Each structure stands twice: as C-alpha cells, then as structure tokens.
Short mmCIF file of C-alpha atoms and ligand atoms in Angstrom, two decimals:
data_model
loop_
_atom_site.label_atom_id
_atom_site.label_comp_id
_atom_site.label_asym_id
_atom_site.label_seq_id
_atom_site.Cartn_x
_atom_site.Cartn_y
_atom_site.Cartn_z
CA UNK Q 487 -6.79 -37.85 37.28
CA UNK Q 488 -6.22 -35.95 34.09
CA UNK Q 489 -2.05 -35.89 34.13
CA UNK Q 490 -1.61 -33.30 31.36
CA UNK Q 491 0.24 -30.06 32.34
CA UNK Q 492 -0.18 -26.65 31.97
CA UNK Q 493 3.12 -25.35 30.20
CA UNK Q 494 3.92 -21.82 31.08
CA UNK Q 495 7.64 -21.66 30.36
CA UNK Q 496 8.55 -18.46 28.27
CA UNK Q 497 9.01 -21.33 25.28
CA UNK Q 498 7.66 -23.82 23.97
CA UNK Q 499 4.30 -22.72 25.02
CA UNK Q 500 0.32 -24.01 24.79
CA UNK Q 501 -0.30 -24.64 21.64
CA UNK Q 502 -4.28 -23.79 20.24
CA UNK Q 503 -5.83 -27.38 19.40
CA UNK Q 504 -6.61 -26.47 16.01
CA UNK Q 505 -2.56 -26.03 15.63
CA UNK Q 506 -1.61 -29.32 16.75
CA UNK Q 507 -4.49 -31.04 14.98
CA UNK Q 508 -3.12 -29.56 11.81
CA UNK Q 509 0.47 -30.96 12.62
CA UNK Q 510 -1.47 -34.38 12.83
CA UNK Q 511 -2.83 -34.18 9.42
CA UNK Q 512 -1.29 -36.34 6.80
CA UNK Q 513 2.01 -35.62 5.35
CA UNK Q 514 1.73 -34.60 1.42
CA UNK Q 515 4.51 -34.02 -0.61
CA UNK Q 516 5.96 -30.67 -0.64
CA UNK Q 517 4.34 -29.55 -4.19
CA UNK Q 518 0.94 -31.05 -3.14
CA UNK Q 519 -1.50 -28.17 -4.64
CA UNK Q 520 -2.60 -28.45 -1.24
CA UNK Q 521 0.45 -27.75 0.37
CA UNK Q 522 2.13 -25.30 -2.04
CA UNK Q 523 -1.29 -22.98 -0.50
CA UNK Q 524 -0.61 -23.01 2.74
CA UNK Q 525 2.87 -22.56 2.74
CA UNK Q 526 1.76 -19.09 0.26
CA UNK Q 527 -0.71 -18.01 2.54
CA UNK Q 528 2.07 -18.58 5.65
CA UNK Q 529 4.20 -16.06 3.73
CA UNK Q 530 1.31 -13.58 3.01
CA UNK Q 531 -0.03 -14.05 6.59
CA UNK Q 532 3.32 -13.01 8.00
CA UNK Q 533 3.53 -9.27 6.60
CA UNK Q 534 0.29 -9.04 7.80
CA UNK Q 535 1.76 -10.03 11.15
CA UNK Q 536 4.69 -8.05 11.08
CA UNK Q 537 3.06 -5.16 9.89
CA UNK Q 538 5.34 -5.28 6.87
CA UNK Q 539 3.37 -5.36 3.59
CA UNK Q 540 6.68 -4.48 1.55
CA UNK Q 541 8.42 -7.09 3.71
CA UNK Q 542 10.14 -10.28 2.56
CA UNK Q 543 8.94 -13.20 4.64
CA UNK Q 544 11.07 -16.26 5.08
CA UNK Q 545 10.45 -19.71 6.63
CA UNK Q 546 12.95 -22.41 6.78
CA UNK Q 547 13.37 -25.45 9.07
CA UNK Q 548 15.36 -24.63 11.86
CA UNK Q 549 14.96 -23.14 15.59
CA UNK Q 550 14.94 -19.05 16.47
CA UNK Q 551 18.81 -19.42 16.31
CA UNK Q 552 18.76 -19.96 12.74
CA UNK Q 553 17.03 -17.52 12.37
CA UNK Q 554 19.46 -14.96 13.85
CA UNK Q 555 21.96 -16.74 12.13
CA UNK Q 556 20.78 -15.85 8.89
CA UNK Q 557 19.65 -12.51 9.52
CA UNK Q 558 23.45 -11.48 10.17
CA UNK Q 559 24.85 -13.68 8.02
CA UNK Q 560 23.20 -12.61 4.78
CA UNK Q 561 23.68 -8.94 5.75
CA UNK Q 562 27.20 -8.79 7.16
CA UNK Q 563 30.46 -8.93 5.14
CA UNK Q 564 34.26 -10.28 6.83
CA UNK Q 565 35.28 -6.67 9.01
CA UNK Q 566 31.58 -5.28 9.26
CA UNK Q 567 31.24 -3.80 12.03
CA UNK Q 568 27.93 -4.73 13.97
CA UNK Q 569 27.03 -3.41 17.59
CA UNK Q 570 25.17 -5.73 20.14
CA UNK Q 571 22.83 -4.07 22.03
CA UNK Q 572 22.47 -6.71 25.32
CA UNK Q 573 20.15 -7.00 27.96
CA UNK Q 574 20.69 -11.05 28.76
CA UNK Q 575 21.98 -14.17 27.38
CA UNK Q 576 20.76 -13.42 23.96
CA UNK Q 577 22.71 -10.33 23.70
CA UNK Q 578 25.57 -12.80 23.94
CA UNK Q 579 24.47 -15.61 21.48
CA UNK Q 580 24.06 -12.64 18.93
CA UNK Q 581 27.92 -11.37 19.98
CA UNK Q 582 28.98 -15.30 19.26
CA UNK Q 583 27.18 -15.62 15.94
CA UNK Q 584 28.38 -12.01 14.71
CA UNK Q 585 32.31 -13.18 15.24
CA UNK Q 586 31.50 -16.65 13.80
CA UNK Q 587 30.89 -14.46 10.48
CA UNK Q 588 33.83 -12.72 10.88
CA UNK Q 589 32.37 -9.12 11.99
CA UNK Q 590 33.85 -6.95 14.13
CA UNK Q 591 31.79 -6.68 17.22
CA UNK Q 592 30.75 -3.96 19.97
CA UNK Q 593 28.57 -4.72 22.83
CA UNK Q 594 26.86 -2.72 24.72
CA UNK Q 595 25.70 -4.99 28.04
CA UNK Q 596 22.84 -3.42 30.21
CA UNK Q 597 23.11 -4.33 34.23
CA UNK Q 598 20.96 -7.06 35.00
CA UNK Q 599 17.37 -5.94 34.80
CA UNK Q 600 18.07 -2.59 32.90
CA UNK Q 601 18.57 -1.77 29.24
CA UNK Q 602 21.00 0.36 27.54
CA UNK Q 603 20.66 3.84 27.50
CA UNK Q 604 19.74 5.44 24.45
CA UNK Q 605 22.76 7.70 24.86
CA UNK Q 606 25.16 5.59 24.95
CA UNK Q 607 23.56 3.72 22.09
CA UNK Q 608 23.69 6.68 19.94
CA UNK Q 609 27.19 8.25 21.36
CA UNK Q 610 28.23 4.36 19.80
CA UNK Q 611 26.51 4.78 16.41
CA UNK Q 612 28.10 7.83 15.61
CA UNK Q 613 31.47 7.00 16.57
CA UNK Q 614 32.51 4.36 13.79
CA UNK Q 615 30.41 3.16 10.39
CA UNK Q 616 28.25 0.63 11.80
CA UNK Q 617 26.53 -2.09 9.28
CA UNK Q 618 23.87 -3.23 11.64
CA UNK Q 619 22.78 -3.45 15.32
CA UNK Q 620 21.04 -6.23 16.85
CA UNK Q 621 18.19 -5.87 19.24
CA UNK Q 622 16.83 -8.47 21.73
CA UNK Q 623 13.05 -7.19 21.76
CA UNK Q 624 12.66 -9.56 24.99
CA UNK Q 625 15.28 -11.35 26.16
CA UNK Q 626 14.09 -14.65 27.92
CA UNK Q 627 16.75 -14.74 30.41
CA UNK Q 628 16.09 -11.17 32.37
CA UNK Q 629 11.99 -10.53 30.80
CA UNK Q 630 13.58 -6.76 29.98
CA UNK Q 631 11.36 -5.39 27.29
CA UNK Q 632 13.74 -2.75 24.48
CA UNK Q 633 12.23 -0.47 22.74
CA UNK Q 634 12.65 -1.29 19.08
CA UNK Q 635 11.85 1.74 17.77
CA UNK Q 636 13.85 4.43 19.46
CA UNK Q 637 16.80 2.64 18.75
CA UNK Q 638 15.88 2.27 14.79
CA UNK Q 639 14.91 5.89 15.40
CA UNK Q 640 18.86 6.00 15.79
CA UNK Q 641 20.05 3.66 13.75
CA UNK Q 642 18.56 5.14 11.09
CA UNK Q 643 19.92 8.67 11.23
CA UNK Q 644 23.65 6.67 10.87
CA UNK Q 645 22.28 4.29 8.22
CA UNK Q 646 22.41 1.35 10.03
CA UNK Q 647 20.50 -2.09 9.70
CA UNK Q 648 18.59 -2.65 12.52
CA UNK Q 649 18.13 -6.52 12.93
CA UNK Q 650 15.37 -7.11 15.77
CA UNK Q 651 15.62 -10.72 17.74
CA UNK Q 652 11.70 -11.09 18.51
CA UNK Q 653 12.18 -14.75 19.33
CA UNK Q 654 10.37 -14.04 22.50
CA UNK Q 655 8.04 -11.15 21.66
CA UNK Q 656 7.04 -11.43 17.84
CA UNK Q 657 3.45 -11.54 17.70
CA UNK Q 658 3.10 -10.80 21.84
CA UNK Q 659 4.66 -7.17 21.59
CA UNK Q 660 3.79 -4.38 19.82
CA UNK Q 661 6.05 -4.00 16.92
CA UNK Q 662 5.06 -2.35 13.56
CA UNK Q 663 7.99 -3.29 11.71
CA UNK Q 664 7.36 -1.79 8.83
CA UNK Q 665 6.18 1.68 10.64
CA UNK Q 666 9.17 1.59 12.60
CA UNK Q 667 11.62 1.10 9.75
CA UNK Q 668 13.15 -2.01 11.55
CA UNK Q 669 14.99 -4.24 8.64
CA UNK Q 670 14.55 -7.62 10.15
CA UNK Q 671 12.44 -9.10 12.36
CA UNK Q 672 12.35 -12.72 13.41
CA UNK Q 673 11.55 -15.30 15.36
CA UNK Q 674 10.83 -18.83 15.99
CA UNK Q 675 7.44 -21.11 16.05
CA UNK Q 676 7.76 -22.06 19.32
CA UNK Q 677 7.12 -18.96 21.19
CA UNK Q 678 3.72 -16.11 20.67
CA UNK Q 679 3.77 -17.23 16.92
CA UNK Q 680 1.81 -20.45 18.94
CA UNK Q 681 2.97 -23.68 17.10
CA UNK Q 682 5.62 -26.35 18.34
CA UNK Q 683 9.46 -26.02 18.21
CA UNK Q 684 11.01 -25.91 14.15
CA UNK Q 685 10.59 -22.96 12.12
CA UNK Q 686 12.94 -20.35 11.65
CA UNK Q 687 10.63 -17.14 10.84
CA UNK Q 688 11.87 -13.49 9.50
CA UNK Q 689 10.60 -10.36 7.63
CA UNK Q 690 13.45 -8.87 5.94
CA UNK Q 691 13.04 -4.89 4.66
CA UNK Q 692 13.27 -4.08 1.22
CA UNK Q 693 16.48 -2.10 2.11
CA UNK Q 694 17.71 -4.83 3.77
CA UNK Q 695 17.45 -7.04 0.83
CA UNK Q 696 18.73 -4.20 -1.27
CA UNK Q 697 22.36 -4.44 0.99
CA UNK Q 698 21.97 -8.30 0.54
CA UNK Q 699 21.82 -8.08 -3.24
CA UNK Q 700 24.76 -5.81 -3.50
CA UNK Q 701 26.93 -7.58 -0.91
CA UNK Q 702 30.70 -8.43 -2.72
CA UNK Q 703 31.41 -11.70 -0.75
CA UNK Q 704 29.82 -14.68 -1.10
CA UNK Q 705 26.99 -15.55 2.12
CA UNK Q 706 29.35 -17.51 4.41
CA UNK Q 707 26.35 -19.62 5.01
CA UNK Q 708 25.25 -22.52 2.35
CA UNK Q 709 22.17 -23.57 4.90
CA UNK Q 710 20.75 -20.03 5.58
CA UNK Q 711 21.94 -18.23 2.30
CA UNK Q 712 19.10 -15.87 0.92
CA UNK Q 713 20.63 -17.00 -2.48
CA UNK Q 714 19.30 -20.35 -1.89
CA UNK Q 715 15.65 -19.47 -0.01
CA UNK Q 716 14.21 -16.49 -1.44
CA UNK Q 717 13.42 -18.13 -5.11
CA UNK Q 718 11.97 -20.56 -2.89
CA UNK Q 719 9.72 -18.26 -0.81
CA UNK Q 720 8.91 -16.48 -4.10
CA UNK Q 721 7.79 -19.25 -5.95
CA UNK Q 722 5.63 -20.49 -3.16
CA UNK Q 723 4.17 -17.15 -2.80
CA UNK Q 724 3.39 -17.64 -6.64
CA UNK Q 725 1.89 -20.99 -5.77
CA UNK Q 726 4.25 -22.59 -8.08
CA UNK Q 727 6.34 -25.82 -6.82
CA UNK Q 728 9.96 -25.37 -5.90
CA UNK Q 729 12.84 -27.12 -4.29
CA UNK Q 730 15.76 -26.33 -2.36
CA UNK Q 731 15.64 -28.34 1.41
CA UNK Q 732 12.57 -30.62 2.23
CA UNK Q 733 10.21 -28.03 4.08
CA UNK Q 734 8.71 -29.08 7.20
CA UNK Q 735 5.05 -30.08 5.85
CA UNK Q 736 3.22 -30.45 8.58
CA UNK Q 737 5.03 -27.68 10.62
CA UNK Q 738 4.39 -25.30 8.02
CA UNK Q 739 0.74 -26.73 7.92
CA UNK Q 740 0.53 -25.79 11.16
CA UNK Q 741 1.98 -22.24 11.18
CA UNK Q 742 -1.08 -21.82 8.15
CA UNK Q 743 -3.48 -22.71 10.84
CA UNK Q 744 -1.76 -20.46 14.32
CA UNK Q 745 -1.04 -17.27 11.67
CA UNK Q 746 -4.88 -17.39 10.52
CA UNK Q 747 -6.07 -17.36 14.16
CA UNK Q 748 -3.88 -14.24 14.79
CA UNK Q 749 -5.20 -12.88 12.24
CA UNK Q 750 -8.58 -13.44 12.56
CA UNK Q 751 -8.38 -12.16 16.18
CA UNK Q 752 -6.33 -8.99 14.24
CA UNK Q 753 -2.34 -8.97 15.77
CA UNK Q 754 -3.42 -5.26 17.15
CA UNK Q 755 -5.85 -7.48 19.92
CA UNK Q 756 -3.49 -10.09 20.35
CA UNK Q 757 -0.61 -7.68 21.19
CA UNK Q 758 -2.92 -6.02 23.65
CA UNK Q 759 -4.43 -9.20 25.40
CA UNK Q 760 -0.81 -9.59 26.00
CA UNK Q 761 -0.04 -6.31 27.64
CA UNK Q 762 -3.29 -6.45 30.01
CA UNK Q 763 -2.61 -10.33 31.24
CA UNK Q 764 0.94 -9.05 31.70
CA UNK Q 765 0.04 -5.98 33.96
CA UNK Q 766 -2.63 -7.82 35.75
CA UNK Q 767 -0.62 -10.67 36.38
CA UNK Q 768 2.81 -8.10 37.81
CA UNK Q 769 0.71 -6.47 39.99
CA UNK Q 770 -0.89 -9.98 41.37
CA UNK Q 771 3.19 -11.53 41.97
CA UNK Q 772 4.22 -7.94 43.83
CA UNK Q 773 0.75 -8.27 45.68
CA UNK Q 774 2.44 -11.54 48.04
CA UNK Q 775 6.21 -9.47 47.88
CA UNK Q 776 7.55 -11.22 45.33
CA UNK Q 777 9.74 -9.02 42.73
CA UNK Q 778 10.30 -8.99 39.13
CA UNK Q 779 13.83 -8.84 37.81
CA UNK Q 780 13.21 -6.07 35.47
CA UNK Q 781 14.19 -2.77 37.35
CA UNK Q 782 11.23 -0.85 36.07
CA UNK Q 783 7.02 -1.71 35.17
CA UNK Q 784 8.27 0.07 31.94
CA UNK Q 785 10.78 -2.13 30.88
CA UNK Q 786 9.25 -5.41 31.94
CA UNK Q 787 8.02 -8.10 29.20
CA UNK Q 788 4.51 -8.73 28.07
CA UNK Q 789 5.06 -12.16 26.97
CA UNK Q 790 6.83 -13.64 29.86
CA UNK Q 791 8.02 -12.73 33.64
CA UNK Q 792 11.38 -13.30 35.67
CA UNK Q 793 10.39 -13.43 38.96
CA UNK Q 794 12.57 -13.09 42.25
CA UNK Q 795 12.00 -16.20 44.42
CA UNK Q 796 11.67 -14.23 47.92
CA UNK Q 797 14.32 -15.10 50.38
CA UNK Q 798 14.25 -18.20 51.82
CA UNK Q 799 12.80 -20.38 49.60
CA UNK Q 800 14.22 -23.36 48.45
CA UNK Q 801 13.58 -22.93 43.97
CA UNK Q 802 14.20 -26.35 43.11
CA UNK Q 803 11.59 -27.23 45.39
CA UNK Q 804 9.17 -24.71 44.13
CA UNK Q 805 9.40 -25.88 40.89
CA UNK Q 806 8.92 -29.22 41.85
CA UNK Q 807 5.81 -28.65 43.66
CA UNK Q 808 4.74 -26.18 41.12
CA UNK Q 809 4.96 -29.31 38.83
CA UNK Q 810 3.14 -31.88 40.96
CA UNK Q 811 0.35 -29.34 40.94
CA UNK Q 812 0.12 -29.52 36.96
CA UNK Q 813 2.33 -26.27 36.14
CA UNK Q 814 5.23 -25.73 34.32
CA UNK Q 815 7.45 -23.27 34.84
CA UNK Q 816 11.36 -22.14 34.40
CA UNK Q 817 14.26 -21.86 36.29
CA UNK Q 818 16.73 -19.23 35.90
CA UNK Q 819 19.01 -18.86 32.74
CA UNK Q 820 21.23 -15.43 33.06
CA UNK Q 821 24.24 -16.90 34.47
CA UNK Q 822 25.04 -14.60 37.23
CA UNK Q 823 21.50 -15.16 39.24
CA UNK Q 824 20.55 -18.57 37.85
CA UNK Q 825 19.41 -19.62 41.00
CA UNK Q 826 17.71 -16.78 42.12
CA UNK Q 827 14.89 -16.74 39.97
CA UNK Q 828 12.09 -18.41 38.00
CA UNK Q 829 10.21 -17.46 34.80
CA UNK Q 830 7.06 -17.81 33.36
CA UNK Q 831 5.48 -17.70 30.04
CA UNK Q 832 2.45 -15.64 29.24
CA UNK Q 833 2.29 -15.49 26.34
CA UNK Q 834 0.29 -17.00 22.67
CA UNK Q 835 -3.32 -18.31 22.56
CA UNK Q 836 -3.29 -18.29 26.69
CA UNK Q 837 -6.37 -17.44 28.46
CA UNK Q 838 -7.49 -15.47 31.91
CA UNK Q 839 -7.93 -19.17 33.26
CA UNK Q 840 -3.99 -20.36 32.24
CA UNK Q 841 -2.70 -17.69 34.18
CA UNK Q 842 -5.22 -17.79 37.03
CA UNK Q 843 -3.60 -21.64 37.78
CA UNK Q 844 -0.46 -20.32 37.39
CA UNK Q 845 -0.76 -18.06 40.35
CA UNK Q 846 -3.14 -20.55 42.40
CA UNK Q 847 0.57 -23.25 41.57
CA UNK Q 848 2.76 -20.08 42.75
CA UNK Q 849 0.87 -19.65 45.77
CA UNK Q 850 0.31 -22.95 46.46
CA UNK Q 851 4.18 -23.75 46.38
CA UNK Q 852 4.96 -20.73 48.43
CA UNK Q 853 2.39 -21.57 51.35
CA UNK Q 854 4.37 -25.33 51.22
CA UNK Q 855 7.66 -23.49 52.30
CA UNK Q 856 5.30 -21.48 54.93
CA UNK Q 857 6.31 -17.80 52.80
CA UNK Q 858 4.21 -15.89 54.72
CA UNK Q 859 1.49 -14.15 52.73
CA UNK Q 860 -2.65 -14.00 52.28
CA UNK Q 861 -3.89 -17.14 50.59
CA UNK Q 862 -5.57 -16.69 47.22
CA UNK Q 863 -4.42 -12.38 47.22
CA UNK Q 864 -2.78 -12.79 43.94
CA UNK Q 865 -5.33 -14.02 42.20
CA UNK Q 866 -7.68 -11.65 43.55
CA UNK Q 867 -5.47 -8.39 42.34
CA UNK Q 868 -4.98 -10.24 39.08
CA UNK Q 869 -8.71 -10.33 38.33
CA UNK Q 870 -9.31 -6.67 39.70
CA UNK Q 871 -6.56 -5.50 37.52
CA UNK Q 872 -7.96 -7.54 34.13
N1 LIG J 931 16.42 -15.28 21.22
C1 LIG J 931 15.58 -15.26 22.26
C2 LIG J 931 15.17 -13.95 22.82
C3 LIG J 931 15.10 -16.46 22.77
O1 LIG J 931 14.25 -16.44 23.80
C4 LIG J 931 15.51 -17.68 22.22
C5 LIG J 931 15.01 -19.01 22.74
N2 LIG J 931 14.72 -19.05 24.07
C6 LIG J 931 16.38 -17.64 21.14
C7 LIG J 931 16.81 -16.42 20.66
C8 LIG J 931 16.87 -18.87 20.49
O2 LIG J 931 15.83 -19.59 19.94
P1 LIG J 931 15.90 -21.16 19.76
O3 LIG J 931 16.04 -21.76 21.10
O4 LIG J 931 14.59 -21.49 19.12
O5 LIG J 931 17.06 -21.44 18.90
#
C-alpha cells in the first residue's frame, strides 16, 4: 500500500512535482550563470504575480514571519503609529512585531468569524496620523477573507501605508496590488506560491520605498534591512553576481520553477480555480450540517476552510482517522475555540480529485463517530457545484 499522504493543511501544502524535482537538482554556487537567471526571472516573475510591474520584489531566506518583519520594520520609525487591523492570530503576531520596533500600536480585533467594519476602520484613520496599517488578507486561524482594497481605498485618502499579510492568500486570492494601490504585499513559499517552507517573499510599492529611502533612523533590523537586500535583488535582476547572505539555491530554484507554472496557467485562472473549488467545496461541508467559522459566504477564504466539528464529535479522533485514511488536515489555532474546529487547505497546484478525497476522509471520519448524515452527499454537491 502506497503510504504517502495527501497534505491539505492551510500550509505547507502539495507541492507540483516539477517544484520539488527542481529543489533536487544540484546545488551551484550562488553566482553560477545558471543560478544568477533564475533567481532574475523569480524577481521578474513576481510583479507579474502581484500584479505590480512598478513593484520592488524581494526574496530572502526566511519563513512568512520574516517577511512581516521586514515589511514593518523597514517602513516604521521608534513612535510611528501603525493600526492592526485583526481578524485571528495573525492580527496579533503583527501587534507583537509592530511594538518589538518600537511603534505605537492600535488594534482593531474583529469577533471571531467577522472582520472589522470599514467604519470603524476609517473613524480610526482619521483620528491620529497613522504611518501604516496592516492587513491579514486570510488569516489561517479563523479562514476570514478582508478585503484589501476597501481598506487601501481608506488608507489612502489619510496617506497611510497599507502593508498586506498574504501569507495565506498571495497567489490564491484576487489581489491586484498594484491596481489597488496596496504598498506591500507578502508572503511565504510554503503556502499558494506552491514550493516548500523557506522564502520570505514581498512586493514593496514605489511609494513605499520612497518612505524607506527618506526614513531618519537607522532600520532596527541588520537581517531584514532593505539597505542590505535591495542592491542584492537589483543586481540579480541585472543578472550580475552579488553577495550579502548565502541565498537558498535550490529553494530559489524552485520558486523559478512554481512562479513559471502560475504564470503559464496566467495568476487571473489560478485565482479563480481557487474561488470555484472553494465555493463548491462550502456548499459540499454545509450539505452534511457541518459549519464554517466565518460568519458570512462573503467573508470566507478561498484558499483554505475552518470548519465547525458538529457537536459531539470527538476532533482528535477525527483527525486521527482522517490520517489513517491518507489525509492531512489541521486542528484549531485561534486560542479561544482551539478545540472546536479543524482546517483545511485548498489551496496551490490542487486538483478537483485532492479535494474530492478530502471530503470522501471527512465523511469517512464522521460516519466512524456514527454523525448522522447521507454517505457520499458532499461529494455529490461538490461536483454539482464545480
Ligand atoms: N501570516 C499568516 C496569515 C499565516 O498563515 C502564517 C503562517 N501560517 C504566517 C503569517 C506566518 O508565516 P510563517 O509560519 O511562514 O512564519
């Protein structure tokens, strides 16, 4: 028996084999010809990508979180004021990496399942001078989906950065950053960007880099300083060899590889594959009475679900059996309902077939704990609904 599993966590995810083959391939040196190429193109695929052609890409070694380290850090100066806009347990990490840099920090926490109100948002922005606000796109712990733009719609009228955490949605949701005047968007490998855990990935604005390049204070960050990266990403760009920290090779070789596929397919098609697996596969888990945490269909992710288990049912167990059947799945993260819920990951180079097992697991692990519903009905509504 084949004992590979399916993983369908909202991160790491199923990687395409052409990915991991390239992460197989021989390590060169970091100014191999061959190398200095592909990490170029990686650059120039990602404004394609992001939709941001006057963007500044930059990849360094490191997970999502460096990534929203450096966004903030490179941007903010000590007594900035920067406003968290929270729907989940990222909301918070971005709150704790704000007052590392010494910034003074407003949140704004949606209930559980809900986002923040564009009112209150904007009665926020217009009370003080704000420097930036941070947006989780999708945060993994609750699968609420924010609308990015509105809320640069806002920001922008006060002249504040808008710095976009798309960990969990970059390449999965729709998001025209440069069309929706967003000044950073990033992300890690790991999640619809399709390659392993490693890479810290963002697309800074021009104006964004304009506040960087004026900033008084020295970055209070040696690692993620744009003083020490963006020569490098230029150069590279130029296909010339450059230095500062050993780049991930074969990482980077990789992202070459999962980038081109994206954009071969065109990011317009991905995004959309995304949102009609994600509808199909809602309507399928509220087809047996199961519910998603996200209050509303509107606000709900297209790159992963947080699913309700339905009363009764022992999740440890489900997960366990879910396993033994050759699926992968999370538990709970938001603190307050931990154990209430499970989440899956739909999201990357994922096919009708992925998610069709992933119900036929669900189902399967719900009949064990007799949850009383009709055999095989979710996977029926989720192919009527493709
Ligand atoms: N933001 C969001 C929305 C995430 O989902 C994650 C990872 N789950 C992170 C930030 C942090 O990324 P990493 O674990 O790669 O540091």
């Amino acid at each position: 028996m084949k004992n590979r599993k399916l993983l369908m966590i909202p991160g790491p995810i199923e990687v395409d084999p052409s990915v991991l083959r390239a992460m197989g391939e021989v390590t060169t040196s970091h100014v191999a010809p061959n190398f200095i190429e592909s990490f170029g193109n990686s650059i120039e695929l990602m404004r394609k990508i992001w939709l941001a052609p006057n963007g500044q890409p930059f990849i360094v070694a490191g997970s999502g979180t460096l990534a929203m380290d450096m966004a903030v850090s490179n941007l903010l100066e000590p007594g900035d004021n920067a406003l968290v806009i929270s729907t989940g347990y990222f909301g918070e990490r971005y709150k704790n990496i704000l007052a590392t840099y010494g910034a003074n920090v407003t949140v704004l926490q949606a209930e559980i399942g809900e986002i923040v109100s564009l009112d209150k948002i904007e009665e926020e922005l217009s009370s003080k001078n704000y420097k930036l606000v941070t947006i989780t796109h999708v945060d993994t712990s609750t699968g609420v989906l924010t609308d990015p733009k509105s809320v640069a719609d806002i920001a922008k009228k006060y002249n504040t950065l808008t710095v976009l955490d798309g960990v969990c949605a970059t390449a999965g949701e729709n998001t025209p950053q440069e069309a929706w005047g967003i000044d950073v968007v990033l992300t890690g490998s790991q999640k619809a960007i399709g390659v392993p855990p490693g890479l810290a990935l963002l697309v800074v604005s021009e104006k964004a880099m304009t506040v960087w390049k004026n900033r008084k204070t020295l970055v209070q960050n040696y690692y993620g300083s744009f003083t020490n990266w963006l020569p490098i990403m230029e150069a590279y760009e130029e296909r010339r060899p450059s230095y500062f920290g050993t780049p991930p090779v074969n990482l980077i070789r990789a992202l070459e590889v999962s980038l081109n596929l994206i954009n071969t397919e065109g990011i317009e098609h991905r995004v959309e594959s995304h949102l009609i697996y994600a509808k199909a596969f809602r309507k399928a888990i509220q087809k047996i009475g199961l519910q998603l945490v996200p209050k509303r269909e509107e606000i709900a992710a297209n790159t992963m679900s947080a699913i309700f288990y339905p009363e009764g049912i022992d999740g440890n167990q489900f997960r366990k059996d879910i396993s033994e059947y050759g699926v992968i799945l999370a538990g709970g993260l938001h603190s307050e309902i931990k154990t209430q819920y499970f989440r899956v990951g739909h999201m990357g180079a994922i096919n009708k077939s992925d998610i069709v097992a992933t119900l036929s697991a669900i189902e399967f692990a719900l009949a064990k704990q007799n949850y009383s519903f009709t055999l095989g009905e979710s996977i029926g509504t989720f192919l009527e609904n493709l």
